[in-house]
CSV table of C-alpha atoms and ligand atoms in Angstrom, one decimal:
chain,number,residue,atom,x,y,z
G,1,UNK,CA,-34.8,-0.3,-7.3
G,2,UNK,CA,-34.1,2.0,-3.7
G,3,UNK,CA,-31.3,2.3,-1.7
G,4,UNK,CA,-32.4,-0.2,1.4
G,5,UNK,CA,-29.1,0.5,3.8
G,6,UNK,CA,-25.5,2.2,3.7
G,7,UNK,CA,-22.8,0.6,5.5
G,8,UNK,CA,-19.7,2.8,6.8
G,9,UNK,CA,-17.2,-0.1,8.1
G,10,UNK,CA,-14.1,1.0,9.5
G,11,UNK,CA,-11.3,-0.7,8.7
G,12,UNK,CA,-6.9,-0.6,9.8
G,13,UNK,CA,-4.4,-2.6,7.4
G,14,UNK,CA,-1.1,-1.8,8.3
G,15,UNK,CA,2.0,-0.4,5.9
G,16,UNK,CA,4.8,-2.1,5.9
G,17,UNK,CA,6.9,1.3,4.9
G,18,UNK,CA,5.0,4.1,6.2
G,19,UNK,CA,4.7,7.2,3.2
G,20,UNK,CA,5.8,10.4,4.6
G,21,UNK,CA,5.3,13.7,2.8
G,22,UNK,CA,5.0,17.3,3.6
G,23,UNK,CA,1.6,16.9,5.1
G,24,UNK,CA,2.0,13.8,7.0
G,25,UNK,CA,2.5,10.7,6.6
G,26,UNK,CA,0.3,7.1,6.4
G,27,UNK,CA,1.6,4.6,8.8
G,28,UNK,CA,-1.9,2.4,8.7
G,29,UNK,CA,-4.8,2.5,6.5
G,30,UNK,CA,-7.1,3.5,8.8
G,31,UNK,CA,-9.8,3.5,6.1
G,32,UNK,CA,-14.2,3.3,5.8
G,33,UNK,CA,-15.7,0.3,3.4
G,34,UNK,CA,-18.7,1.9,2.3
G,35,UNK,CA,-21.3,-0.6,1.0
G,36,UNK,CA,-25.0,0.9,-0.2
G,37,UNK,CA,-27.7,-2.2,0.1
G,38,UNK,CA,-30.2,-2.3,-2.2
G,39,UNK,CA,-33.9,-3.4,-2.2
G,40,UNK,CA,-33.4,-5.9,-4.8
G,41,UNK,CA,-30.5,-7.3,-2.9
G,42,UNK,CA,-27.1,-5.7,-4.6
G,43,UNK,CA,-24.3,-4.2,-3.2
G,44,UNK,CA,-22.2,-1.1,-4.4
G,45,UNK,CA,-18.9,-0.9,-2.7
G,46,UNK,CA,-16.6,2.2,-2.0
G,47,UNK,CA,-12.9,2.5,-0.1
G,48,UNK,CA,-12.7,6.2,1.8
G,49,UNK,CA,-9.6,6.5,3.2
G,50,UNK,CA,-9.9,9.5,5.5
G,51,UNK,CA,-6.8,12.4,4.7
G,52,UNK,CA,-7.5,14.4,8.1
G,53,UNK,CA,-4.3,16.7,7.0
G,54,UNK,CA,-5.6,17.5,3.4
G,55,UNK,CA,-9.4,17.6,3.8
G,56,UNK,CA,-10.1,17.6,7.8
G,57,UNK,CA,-12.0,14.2,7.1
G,58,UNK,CA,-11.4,11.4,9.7
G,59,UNK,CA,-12.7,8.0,9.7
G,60,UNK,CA,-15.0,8.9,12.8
G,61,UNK,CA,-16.4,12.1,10.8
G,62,UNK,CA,-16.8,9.7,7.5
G,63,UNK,CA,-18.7,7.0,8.9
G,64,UNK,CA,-21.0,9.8,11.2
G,65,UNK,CA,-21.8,12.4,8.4
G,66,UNK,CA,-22.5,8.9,6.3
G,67,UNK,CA,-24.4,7.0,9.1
G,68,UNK,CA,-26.6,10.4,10.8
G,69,UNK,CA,-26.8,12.8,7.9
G,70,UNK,CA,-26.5,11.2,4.5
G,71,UNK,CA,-28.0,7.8,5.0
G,72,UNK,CA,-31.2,8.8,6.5
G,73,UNK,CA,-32.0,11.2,3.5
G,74,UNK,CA,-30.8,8.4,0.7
G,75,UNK,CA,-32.7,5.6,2.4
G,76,UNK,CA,-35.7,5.0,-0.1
G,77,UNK,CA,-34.3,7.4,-3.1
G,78,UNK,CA,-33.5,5.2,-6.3
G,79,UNK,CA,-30.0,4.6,-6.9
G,80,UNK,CA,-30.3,5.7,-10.7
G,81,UNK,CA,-31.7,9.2,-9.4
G,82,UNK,CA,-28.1,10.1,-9.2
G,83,UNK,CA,-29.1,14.3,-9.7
G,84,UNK,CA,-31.5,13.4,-6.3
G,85,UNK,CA,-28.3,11.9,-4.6
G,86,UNK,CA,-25.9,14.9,-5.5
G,87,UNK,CA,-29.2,17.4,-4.4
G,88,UNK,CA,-28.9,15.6,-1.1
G,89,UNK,CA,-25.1,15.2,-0.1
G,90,UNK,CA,-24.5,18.7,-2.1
G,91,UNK,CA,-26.5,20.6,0.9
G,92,UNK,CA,-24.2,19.0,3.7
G,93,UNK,CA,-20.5,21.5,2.8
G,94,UNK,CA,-16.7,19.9,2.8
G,95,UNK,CA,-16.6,16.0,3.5
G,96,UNK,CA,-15.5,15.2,0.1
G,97,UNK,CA,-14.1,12.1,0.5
G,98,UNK,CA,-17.0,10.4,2.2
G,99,UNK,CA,-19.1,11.8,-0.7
G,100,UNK,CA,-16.6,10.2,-3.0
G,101,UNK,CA,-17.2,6.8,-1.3
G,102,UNK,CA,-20.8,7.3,-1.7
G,103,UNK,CA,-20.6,8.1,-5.2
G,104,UNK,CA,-18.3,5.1,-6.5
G,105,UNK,CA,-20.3,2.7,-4.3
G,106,UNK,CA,-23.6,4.2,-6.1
G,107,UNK,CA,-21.8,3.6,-9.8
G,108,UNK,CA,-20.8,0.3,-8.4
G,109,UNK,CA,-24.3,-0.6,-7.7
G,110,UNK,CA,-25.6,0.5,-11.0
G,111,UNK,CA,-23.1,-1.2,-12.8
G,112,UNK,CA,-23.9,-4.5,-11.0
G,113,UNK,CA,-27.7,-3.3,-12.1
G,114,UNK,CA,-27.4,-3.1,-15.4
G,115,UNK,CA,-24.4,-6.1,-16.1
G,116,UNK,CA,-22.0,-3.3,-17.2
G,117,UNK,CA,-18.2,-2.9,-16.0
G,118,UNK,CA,-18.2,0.6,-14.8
G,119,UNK,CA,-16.1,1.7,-17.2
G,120,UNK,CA,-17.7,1.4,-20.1
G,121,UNK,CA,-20.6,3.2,-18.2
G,122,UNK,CA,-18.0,6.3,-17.7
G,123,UNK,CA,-16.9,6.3,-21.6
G,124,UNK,CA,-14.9,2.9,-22.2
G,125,UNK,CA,-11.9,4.6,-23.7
G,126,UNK,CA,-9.4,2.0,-23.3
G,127,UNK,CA,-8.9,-0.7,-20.6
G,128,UNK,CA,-5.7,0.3,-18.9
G,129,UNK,CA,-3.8,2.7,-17.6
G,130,UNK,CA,-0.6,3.1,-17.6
G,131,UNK,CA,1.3,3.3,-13.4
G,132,UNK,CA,2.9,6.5,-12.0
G,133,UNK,CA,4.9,5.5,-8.4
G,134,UNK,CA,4.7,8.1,-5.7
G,135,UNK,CA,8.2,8.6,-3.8
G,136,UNK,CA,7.9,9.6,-0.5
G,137,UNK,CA,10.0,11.6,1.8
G,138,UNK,CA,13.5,9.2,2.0
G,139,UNK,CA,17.4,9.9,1.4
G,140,UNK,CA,18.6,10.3,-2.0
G,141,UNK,CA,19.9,6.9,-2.6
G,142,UNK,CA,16.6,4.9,-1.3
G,143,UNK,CA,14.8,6.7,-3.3
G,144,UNK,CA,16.7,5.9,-6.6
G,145,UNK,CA,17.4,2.5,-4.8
G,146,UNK,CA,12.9,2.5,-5.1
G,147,UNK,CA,12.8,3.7,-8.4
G,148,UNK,CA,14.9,1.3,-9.6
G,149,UNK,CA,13.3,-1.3,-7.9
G,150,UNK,CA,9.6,-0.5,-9.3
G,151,UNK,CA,11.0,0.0,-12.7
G,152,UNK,CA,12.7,-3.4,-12.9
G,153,UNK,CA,9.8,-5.2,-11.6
G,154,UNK,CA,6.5,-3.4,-12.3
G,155,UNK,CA,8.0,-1.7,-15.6
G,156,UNK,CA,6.8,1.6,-14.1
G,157,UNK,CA,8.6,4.4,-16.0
G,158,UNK,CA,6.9,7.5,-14.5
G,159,UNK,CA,7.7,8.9,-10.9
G,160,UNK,CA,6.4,11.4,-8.3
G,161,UNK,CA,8.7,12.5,-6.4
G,162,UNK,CA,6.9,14.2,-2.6
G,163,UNK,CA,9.0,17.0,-2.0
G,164,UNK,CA,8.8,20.3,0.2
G,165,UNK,CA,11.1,19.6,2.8
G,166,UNK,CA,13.3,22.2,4.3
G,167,UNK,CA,16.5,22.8,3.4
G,168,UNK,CA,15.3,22.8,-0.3
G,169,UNK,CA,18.5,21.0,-0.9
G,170,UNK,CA,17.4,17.9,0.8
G,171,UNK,CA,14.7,17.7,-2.8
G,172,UNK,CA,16.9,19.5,-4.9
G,173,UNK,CA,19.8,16.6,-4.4
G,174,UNK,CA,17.4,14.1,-4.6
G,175,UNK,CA,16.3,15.4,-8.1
G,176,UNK,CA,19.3,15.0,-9.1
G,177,UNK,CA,20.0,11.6,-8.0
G,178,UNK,CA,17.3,10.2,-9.4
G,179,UNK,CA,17.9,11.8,-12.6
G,180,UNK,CA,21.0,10.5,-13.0
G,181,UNK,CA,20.1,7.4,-11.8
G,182,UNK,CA,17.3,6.4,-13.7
G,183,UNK,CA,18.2,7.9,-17.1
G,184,UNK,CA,16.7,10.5,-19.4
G,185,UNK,CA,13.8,8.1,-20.6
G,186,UNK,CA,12.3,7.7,-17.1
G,187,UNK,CA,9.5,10.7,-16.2
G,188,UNK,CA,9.8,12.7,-12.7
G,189,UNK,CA,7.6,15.2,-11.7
G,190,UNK,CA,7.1,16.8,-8.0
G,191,UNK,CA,4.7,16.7,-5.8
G,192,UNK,CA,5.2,19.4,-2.7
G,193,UNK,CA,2.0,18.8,-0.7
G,194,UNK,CA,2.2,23.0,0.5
G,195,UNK,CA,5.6,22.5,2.2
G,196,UNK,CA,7.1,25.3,0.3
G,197,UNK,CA,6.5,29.3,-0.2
G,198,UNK,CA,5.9,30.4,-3.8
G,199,UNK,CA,9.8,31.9,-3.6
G,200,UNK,CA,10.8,28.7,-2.3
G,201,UNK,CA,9.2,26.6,-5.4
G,202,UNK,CA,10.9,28.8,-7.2
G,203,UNK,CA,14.2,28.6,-6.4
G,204,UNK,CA,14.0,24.5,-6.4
G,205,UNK,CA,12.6,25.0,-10.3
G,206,UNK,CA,16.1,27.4,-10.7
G,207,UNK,CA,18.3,24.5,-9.1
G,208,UNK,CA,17.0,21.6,-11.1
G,209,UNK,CA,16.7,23.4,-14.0
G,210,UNK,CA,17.4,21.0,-17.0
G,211,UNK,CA,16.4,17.7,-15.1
G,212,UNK,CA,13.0,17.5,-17.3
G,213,UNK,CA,11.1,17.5,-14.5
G,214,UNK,CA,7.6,17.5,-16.2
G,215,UNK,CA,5.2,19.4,-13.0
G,216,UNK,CA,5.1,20.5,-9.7
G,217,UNK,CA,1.8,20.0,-8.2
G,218,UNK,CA,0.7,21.7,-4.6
G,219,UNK,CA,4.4,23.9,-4.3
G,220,UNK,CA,2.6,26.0,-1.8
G,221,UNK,CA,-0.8,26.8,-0.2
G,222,UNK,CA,-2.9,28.0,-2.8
G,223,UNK,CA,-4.2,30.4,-0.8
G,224,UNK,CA,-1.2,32.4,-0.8
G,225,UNK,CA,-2.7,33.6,-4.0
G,226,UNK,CA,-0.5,36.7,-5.2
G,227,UNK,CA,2.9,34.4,-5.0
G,228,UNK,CA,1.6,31.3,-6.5
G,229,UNK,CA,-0.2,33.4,-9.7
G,230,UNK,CA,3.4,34.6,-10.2
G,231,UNK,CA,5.1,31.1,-9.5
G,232,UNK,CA,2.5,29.7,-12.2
G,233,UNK,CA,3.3,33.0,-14.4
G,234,UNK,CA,7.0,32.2,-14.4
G,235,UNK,CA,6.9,28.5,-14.0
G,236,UNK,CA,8.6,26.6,-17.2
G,237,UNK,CA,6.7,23.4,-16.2
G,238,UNK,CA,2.6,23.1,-15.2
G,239,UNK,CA,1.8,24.0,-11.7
G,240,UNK,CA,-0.8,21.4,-10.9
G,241,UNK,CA,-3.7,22.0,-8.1
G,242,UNK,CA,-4.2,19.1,-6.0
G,243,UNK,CA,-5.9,19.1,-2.9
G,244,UNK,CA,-6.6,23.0,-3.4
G,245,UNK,CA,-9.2,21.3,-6.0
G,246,UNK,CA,-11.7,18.9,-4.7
G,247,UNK,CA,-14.5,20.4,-6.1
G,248,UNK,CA,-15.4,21.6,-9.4
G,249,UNK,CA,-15.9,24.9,-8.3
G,250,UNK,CA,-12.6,24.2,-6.6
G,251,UNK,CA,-10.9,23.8,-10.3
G,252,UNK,CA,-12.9,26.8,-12.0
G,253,UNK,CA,-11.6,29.1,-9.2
G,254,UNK,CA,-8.2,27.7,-9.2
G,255,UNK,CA,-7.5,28.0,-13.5
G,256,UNK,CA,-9.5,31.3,-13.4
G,257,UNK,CA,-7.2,32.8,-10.6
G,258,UNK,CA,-4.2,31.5,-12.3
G,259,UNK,CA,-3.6,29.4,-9.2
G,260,UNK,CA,-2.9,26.5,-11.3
G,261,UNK,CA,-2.3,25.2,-14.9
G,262,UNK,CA,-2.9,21.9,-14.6
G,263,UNK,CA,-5.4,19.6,-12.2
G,264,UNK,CA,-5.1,16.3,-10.3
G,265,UNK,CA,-8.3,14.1,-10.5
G,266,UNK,CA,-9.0,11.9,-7.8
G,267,UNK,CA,-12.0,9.6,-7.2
G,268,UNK,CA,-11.5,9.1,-3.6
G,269,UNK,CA,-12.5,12.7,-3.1
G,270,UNK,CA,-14.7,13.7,-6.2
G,271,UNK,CA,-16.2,10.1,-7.0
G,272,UNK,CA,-16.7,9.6,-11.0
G,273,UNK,CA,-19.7,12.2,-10.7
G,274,UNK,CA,-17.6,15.0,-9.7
G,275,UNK,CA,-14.5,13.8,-11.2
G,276,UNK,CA,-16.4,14.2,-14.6
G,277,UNK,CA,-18.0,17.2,-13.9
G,278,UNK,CA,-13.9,18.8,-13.6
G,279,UNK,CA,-12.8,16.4,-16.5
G,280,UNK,CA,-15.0,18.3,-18.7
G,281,UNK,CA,-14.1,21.6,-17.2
G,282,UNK,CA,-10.7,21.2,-17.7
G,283,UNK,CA,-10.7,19.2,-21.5
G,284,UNK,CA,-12.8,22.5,-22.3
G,285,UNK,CA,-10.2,24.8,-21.4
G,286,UNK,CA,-7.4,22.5,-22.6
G,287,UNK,CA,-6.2,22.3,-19.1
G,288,UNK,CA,-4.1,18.6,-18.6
G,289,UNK,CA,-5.1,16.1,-16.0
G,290,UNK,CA,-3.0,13.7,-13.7
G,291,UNK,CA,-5.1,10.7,-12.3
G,292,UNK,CA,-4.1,11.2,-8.5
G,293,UNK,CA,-3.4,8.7,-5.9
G,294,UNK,CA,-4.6,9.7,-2.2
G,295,UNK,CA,-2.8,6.9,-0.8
G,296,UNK,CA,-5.3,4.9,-1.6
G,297,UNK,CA,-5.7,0.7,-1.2
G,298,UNK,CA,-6.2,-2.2,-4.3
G,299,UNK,CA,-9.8,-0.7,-3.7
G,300,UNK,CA,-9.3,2.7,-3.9
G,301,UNK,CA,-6.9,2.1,-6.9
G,302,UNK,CA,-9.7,0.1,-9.3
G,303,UNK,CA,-11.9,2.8,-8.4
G,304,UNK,CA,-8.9,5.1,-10.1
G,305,UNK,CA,-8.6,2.7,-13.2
G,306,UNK,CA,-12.0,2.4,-13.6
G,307,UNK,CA,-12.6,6.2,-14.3
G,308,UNK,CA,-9.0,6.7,-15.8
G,309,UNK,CA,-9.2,4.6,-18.1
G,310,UNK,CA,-12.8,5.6,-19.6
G,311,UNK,CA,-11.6,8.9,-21.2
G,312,UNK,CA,-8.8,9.4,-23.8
G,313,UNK,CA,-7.5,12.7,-21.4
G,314,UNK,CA,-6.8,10.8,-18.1
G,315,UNK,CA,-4.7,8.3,-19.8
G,316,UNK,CA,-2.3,10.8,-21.7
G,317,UNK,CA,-0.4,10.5,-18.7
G,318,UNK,CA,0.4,7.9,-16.2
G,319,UNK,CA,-2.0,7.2,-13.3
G,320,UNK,CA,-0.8,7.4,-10.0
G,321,UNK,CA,-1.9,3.9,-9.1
G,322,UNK,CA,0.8,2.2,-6.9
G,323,UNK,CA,1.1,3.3,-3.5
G,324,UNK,CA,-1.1,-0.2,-2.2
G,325,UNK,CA,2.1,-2.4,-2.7
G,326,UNK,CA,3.4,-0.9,0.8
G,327,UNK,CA,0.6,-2.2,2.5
G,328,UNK,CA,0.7,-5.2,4.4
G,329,UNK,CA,-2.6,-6.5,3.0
G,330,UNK,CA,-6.1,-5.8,1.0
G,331,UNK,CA,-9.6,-6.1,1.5
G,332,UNK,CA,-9.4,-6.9,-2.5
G,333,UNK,CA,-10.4,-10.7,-3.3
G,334,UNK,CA,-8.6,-10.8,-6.7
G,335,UNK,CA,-5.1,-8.5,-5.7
G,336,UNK,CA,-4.2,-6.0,-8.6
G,337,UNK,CA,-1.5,-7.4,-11.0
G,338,UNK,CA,0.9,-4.2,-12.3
G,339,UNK,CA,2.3,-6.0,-15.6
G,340,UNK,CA,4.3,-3.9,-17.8
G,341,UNK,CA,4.0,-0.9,-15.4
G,342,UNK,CA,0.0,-1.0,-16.2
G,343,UNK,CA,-3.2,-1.9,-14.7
G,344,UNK,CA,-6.0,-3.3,-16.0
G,345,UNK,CA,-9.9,-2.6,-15.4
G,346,UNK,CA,-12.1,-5.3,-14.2
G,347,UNK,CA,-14.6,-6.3,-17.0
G,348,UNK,CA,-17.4,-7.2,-14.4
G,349,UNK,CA,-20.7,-5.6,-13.7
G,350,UNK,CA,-19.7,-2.9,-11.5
G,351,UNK,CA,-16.3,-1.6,-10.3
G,352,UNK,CA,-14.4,-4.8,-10.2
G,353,UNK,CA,-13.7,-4.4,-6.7
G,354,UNK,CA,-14.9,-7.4,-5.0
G,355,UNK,CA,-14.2,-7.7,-1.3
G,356,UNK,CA,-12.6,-10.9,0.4
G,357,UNK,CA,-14.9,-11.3,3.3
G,358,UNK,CA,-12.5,-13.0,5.5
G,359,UNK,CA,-10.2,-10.4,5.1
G,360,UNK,CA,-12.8,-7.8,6.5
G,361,UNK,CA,-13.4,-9.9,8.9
G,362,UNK,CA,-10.1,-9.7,10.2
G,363,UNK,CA,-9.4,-6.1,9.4
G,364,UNK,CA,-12.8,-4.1,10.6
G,365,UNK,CA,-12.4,-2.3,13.7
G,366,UNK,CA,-16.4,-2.8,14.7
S,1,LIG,C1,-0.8,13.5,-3.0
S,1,LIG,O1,-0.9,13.6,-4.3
S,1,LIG,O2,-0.8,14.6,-2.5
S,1,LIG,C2,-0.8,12.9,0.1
S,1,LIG,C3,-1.7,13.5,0.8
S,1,LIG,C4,-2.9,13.3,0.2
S,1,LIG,O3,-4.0,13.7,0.6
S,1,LIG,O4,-2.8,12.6,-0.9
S,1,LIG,C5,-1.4,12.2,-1.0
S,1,LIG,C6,-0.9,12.2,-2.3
S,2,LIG,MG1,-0.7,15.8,-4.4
């Protein structure tokens, strides 16, 4: 089998609630469809939504370094040579998350080659995943008003909570709320996105002391690398590396340097190659691992499950697997069902993620 032709589609659904957080904020998905055409006449799908704010990827720069640099060296290559692929997009630097796309849509492929659900490609652990809802920036009360909302009818029990707004009190009230709120049984952890210092991070971990707040992922720019190996020295709950860890590399310089204690996996930036490759680093070192959402669609979030749910240390804790029910809409033909605040894989050939043509019709900007 070769690789015959890549598609990069662009694509805009709207939100209905925009997400806000201390990097930015998502108003419309504003995303690439990447489909990889094979000789013998399948298709391997991929969502990329472009996080300009987080990794300097936009959908223009996706579909061109896909389109002029990638595609004309995978054109011909066979989609099982998966060490060729990586050769290839590995001497092109950065553009993670178009290199995720590439990635999934590859597994896709091969999935729908050999009749296997991708899952049980990856390692078939289990076949879903429990659902973590990411609370963006919003007054106290809406927020528990959300949470309460989600947990009544999705069953979802775990929360991220975006903070890293200034004054700290602004979080620190709303960490309180919520706790109150929702009740001891309910899990919160924080997600800061860079918006604070190290001294900042820690003062918020003083002033909620005793909440059970169980991580605080991205407090500040991990570069600022002297503060936040102190903040992760002093810290009573993991300091978790998110978008300071795309790469493996990424990961092995971030636990080495004591930048972080515990890592967020996310497909839409690593695809299941990568996100293995840093699954292993960090089951080795007996480092824990969040499934990370980077705001992604019904697409994006089966690409999530998929891998998630293959290994026994990405389902420990709950994926973050949610954030598509503010859209208005999906390019997903079969919509994601959250019952008892889980999600299921698809056991199909492939991914799962069949597309609903007429919705791409309607949706694709070219
Ligand atoms: C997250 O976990 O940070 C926000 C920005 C981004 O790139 O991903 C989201 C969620
Ligand atoms: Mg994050």
């Amino acid at each position: 089998m070769k690789i015959l032709r890549i598609e990069a589609i662009p694509y805009s659904i709207p939100y209905n609630h925009p997400l806000k957080f201390a990097s930015g904020q998502v108003t419309d998905a504003e995303h690439v469809l990447v489909r990889i055409h094979s000789d013998e006449g399948l298709i391997g799908e991929a969502d990329a939504p472009p996080r300009p704010y987080t990794y300097g990827e936009t959908q223009e720069s996706i579909i061109t370094i896909i389109e002029k640099v990638f595609a004309p060296q995978l054109i011909g290559l066979d989609p099982f040579d998966r060490g060729k692929v990586h050769e290839v997009m590995a001497r092109t630097i950065h553009n993670q998350v178009a290199k995720g796309a590439v990635d999934i849509a590859l597994w896709d492929l091969l999935g729908k080659a050999l009749g296997t659900p991708v899952h049980k490609l990856l390692g078939g652990y289990t076949d879903s995943m429990r659902v973590s809802h990411m609370l963006g920036f919003k007054p106290a009360q809406e927020l528990l008003d959300e949470a309460l909302r989600f947990g009544e009818e999705y069953g979802i029990t775990t929360f991220k909570l975006k903070v890293g707004r200034r004054p700290l009190a602004l979080d620190i009230e709303a960490c309180h709320v919520l706790r109150a709120g929702l009740g001891d049984d309910v899990e919160l952890y924080l997600d800061a996105n860079r918006g604070w210092s190290a001294n900042e991070a820690m003062e918020v971990l003083r002033r909620t002391e005793g909440l059970g707040l169980t991580a605080l992922e991205e407090p500040c720019d991990a570069k600022e690398a002297m503060s936040r190996r102190r903040l992760v020295e002093k810290s009573p709950i993991p300091i978790v590396g998110d978008e300071s860890v795309p790469t493996a590399g990424d990961v092995s310089r971030e636990l080495l340097s004591g930048g972080s204690n515990a890592i967020c996996i996310k497909t839409a930036r690593s695809g299941f190659t990568e996100a293995t490759e840093i699954l292993g680093l960090c089951t080795g070192l007996g480092v824990d691992v969040t499934m990370g959402n980077q705001i992604d669609t019904q697409v994006g979030s089966l690409a999530t499950v998929t891998f998630g749910a293959a290994h026994e240390a990405t389902v420990r804790r709950a994926g973050e697997l949610s954030n598509f029910l503010d859209m208005a809409d999906d390019l997903l033909a079969e919509p994601i069902r959250i019952n008892g605040g889980r999600i299921s894989v698809r056991n199909v050939p492939g991914v799962g993620a069949a597309i609903d043509e007429d919705k791409l019709s309607q949706y694709r900007q070219n």
